[in-house]
Tab-separated table of C-alpha atoms in Angstrom:
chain	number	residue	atom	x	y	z
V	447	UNK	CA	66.751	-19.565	58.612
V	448	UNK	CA	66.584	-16.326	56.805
V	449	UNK	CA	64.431	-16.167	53.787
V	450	UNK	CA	65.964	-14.076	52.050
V	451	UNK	CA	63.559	-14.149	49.007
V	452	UNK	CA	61.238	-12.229	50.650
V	453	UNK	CA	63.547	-9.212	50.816
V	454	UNK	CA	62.842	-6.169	48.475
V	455	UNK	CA	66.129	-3.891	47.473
V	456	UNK	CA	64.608	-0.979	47.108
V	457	UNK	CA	62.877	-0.897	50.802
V	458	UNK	CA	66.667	-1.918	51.651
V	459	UNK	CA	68.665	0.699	49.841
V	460	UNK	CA	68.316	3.945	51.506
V	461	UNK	CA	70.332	6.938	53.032
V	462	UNK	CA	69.397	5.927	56.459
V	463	UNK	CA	69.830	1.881	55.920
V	464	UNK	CA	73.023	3.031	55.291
V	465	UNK	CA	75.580	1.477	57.843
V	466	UNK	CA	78.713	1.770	55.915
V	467	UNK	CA	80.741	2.736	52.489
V	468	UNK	CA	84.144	1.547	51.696
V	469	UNK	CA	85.990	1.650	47.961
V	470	UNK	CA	84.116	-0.796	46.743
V	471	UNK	CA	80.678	-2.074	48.878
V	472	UNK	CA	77.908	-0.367	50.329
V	473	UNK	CA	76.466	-1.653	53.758
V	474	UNK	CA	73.025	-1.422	54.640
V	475	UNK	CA	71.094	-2.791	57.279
V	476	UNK	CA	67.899	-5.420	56.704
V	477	UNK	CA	64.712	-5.977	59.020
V	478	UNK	CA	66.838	-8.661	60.042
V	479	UNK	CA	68.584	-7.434	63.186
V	480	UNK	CA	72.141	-9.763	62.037
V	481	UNK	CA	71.736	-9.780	58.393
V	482	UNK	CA	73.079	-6.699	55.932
V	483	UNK	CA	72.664	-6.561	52.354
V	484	UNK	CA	76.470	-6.025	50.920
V	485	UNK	CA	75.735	-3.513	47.685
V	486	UNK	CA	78.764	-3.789	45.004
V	487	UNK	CA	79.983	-1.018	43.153
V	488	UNK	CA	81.762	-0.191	39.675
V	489	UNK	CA	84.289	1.894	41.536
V	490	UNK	CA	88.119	0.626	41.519
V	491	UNK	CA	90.946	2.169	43.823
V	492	UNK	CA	94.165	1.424	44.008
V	493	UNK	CA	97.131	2.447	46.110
V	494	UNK	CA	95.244	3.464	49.224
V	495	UNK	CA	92.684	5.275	47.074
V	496	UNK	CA	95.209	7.366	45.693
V	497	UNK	CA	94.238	6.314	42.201
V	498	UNK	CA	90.803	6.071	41.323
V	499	UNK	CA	88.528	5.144	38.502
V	500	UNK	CA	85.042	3.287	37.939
V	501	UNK	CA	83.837	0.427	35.252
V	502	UNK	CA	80.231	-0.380	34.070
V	503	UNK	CA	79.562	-3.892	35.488
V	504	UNK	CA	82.868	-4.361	37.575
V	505	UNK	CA	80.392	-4.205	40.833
V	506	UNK	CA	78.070	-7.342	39.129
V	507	UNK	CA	80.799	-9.065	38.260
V	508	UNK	CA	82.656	-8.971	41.409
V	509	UNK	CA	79.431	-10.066	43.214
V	510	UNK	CA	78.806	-13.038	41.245
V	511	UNK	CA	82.350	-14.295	41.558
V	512	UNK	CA	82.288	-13.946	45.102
V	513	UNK	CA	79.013	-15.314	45.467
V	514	UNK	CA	79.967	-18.706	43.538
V	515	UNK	CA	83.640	-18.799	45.439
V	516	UNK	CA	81.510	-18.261	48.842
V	517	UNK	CA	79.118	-21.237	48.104
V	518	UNK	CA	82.595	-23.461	47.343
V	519	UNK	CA	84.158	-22.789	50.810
V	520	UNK	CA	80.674	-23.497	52.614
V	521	UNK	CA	80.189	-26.804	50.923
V	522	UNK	CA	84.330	-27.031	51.750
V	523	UNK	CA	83.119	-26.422	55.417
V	524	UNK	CA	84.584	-23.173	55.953
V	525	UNK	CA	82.198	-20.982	57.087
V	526	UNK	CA	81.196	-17.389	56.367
V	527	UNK	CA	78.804	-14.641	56.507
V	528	UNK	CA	77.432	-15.345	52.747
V	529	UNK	CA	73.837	-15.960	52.902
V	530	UNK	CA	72.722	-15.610	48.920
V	531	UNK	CA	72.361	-12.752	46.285
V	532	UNK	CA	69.260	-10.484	46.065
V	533	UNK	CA	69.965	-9.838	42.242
V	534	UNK	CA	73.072	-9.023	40.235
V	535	UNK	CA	75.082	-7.068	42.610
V	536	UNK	CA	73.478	-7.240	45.990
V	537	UNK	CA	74.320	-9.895	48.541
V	538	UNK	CA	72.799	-10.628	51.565
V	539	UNK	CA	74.951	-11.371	54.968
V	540	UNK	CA	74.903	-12.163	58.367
V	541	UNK	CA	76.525	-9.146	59.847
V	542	UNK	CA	79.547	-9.073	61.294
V	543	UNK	CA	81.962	-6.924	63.029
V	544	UNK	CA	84.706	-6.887	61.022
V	545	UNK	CA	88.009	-8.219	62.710
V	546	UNK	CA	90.854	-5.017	61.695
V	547	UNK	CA	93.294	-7.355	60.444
V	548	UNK	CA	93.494	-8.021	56.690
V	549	UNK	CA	95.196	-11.409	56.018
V	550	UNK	CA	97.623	-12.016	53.018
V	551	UNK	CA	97.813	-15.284	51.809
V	552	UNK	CA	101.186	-15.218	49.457
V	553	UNK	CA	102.008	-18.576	47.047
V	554	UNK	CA	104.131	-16.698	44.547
V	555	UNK	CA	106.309	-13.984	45.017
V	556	UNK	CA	105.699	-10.581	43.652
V	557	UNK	CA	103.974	-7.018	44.514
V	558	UNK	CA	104.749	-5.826	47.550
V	559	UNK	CA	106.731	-8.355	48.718
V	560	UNK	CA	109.509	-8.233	46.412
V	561	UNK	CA	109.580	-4.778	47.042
V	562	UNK	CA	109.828	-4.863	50.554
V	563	UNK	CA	112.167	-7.613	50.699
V	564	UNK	CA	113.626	-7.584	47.726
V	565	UNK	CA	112.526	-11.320	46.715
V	566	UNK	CA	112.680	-12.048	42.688
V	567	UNK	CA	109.610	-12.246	41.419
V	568	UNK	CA	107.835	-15.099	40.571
V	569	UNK	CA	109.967	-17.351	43.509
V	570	UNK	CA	106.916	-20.348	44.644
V	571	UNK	CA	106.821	-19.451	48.516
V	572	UNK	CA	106.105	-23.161	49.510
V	573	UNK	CA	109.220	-23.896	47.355
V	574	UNK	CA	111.583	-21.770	49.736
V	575	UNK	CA	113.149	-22.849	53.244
V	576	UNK	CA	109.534	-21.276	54.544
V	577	UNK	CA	107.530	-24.833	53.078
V	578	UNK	CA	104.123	-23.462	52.980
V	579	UNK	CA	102.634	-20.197	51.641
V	580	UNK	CA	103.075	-17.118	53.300
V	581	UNK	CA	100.467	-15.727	55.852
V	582	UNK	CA	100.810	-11.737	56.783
V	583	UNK	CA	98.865	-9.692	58.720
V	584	UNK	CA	98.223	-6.027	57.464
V	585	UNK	CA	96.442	-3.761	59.993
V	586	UNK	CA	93.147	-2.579	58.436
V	587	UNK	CA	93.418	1.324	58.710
V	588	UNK	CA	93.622	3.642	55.723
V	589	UNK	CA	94.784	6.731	57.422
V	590	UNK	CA	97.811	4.360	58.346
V	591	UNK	CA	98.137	2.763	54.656
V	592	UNK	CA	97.625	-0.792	56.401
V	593	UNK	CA	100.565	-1.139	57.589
V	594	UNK	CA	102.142	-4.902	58.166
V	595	UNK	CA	101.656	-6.344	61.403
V	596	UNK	CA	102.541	-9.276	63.511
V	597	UNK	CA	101.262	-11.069	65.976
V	598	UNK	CA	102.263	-9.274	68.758
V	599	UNK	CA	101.054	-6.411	67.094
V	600	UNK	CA	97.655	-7.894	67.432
V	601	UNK	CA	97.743	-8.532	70.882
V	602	UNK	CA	99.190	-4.706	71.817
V	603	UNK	CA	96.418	-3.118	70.171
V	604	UNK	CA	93.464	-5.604	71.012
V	605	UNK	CA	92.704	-6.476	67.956
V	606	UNK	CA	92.289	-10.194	68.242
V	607	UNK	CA	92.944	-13.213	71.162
V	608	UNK	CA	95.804	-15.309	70.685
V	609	UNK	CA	93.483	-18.398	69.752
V	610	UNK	CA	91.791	-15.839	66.866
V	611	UNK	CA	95.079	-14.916	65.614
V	612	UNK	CA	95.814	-18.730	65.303
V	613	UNK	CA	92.107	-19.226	63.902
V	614	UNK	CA	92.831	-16.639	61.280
V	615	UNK	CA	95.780	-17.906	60.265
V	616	UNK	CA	94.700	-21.765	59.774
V	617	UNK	CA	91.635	-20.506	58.018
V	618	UNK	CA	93.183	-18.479	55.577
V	619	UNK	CA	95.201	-22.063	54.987
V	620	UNK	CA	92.067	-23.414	54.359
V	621	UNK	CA	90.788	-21.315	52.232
V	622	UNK	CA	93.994	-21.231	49.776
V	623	UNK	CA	93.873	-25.039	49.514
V	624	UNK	CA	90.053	-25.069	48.575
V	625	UNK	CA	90.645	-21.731	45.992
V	626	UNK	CA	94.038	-22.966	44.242
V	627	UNK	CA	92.476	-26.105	43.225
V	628	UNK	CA	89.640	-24.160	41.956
V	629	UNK	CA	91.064	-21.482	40.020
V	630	UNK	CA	93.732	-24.551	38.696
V	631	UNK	CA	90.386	-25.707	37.361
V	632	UNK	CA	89.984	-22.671	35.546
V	633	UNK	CA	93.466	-22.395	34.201
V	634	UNK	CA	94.410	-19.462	36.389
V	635	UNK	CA	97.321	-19.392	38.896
V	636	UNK	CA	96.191	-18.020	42.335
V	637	UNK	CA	98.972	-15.991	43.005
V	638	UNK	CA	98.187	-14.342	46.381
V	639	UNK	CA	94.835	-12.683	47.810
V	640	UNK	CA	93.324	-10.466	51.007
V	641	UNK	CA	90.595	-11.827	53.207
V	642	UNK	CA	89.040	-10.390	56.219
V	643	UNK	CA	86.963	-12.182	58.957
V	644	UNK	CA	84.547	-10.870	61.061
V	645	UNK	CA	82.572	-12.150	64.280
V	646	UNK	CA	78.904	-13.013	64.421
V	647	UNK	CA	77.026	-11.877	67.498
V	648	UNK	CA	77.590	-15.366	69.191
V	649	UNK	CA	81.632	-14.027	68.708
V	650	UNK	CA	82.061	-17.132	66.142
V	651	UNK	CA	84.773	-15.705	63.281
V	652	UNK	CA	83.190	-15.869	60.083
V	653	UNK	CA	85.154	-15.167	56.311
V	654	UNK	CA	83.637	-12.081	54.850
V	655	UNK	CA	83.846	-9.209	52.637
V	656	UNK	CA	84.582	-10.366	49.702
V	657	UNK	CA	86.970	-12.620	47.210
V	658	UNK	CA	86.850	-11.462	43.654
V	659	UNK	CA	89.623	-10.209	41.212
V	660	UNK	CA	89.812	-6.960	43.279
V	661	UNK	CA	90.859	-8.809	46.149
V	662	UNK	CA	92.945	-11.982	44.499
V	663	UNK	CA	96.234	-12.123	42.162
V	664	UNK	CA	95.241	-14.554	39.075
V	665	UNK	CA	97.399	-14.901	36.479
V	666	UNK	CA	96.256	-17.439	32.903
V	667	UNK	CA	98.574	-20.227	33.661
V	668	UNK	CA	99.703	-20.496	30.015
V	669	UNK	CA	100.082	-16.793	28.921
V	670	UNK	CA	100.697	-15.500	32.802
V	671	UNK	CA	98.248	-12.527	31.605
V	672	UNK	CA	97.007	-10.739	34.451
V	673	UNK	CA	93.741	-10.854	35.387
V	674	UNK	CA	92.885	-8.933	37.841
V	675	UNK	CA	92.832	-5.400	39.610
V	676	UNK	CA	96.752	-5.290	38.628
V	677	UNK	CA	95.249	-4.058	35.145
V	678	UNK	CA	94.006	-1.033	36.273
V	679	UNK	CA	97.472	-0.345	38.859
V	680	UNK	CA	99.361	-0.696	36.309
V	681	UNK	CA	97.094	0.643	33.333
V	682	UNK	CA	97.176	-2.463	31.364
V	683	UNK	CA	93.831	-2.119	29.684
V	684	UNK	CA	90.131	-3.161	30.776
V	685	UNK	CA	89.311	-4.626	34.104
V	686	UNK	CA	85.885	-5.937	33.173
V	687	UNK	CA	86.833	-7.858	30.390
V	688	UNK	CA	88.895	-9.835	32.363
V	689	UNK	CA	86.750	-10.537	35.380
V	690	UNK	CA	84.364	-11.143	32.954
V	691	UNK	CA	86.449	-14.175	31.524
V	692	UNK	CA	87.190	-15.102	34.866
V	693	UNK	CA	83.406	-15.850	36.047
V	694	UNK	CA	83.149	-17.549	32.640
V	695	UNK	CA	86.048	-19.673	33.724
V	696	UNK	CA	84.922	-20.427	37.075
V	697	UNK	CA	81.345	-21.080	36.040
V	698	UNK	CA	82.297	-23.607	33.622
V	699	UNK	CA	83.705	-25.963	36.133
């Protein structure tokens, strides 16, 4: 067992502990050969990082509510690479290589779906002929814009085993059974949300990256207000203020 109390961030954050930046996380690597320390940052993208922007305390927020909603789904059995925070927006990981697959989980209708489809808005998935929410696969790769996959997709390019693609699928399940009831809790809708997995170095598929407001749809269940990275796509006013009442939300249950 790690103890991860003994770690310091600044002999952790450095240039060359530096494994990896994306749009919203630094990576850096530990004295602990398969643990990271996951480094969240004010920056917000949106639409493949074609619009871009950055709010004071978005990063600590986002790392608190995913450090709370990671310690739920461990004590719900599902299991992922979340190990424990450092301080207010570093968390510390078991590392992972990250499986290229981004799974949707859909329960309500609306982004790109209707778009794509042409679904109205607001349609409950489990509600339709389908019975159950909607799983897609998006293949992780920005120079592509993530486009939509299938399964067979996944086995053409090698990107996971037909019992991982099944795994991945179940889990995400899983995961949207545990997270509705939560955020119901809160009096927010879980409207749909991206999660990635990655395997540990015994090849076990672990949740990671994150699940915050950045990553999830949650709309107030009275008001249907928005709150989440949808206020900055669509410029409707201050993202921190709203993931701020969010953690408030979920830390109150």
């Amino acid at each position: 067992m790690i103890d991860i109390t003994s770690m310091n961030v600044s002999d952790i954050i450095k240039d060359s502990n530096l494994i990896y930046e994306g749009k919203a996380k630094r990576i850096y690597k530990t004295n602990h050969e398969n643990v990271i320390l996951s480094h969240f940052k004010d920056d917000l993208t949106a639409f493949n990082a074609q619009k871009k922007g950055s709010e004071e305390r978005k990063g600590e927020l986002n790392c608190k509510i995913s450090s709370q909603i990671f310690a739920i789904l461990e004590q719900k059995g599902i299991k992922t690479h979340f190990l424990g925070i450092l301080d207010s927006v570093n968390m510390v990981c078991k590392r992972v290589n990250i499986i290229p697959i981004e799974v949707v989980v859909r329960n309500i209708a609306t982004g790109s779906l209707t778009k794509r489809l042409g679904i109205k808005e607001g349609i409950v998935i489990k509600d339709s002929p389908l019975g159950s929410p909607l799983v897609e696969f998006y293949y992780k790769d920005d120079a592509l814009e993530d486009p939509i996959i299938n399964d067979s997709h996944c086995l053409l390019m090698n990107l996971a085993n037909p019992s991982e693609i099944a795994q991945l699928k179940s889990l995400a399940l899983s995961v949207n059974e545990v997270l509705q009831s939560y955020f119901d809790k809160a009096n927010l809708n879980l409207i749909d949300f991206k999660l990635e997995f990655g395997r540990d170095f015994s090849g076990e598929v672990l949740l990671a990256d994150e699940i915050s407001p950045d990553s999830c749809r949650l709309w107030d269940k009275e008001s249907n207000k928005k709150m989440d990275k949808d206020i900055f796509r669509q410029n409707l006013g201050n993202v921190t203020s709203a993931y701020k009442e969010v953690l408030e939300r979920i830390s109150n249950i």
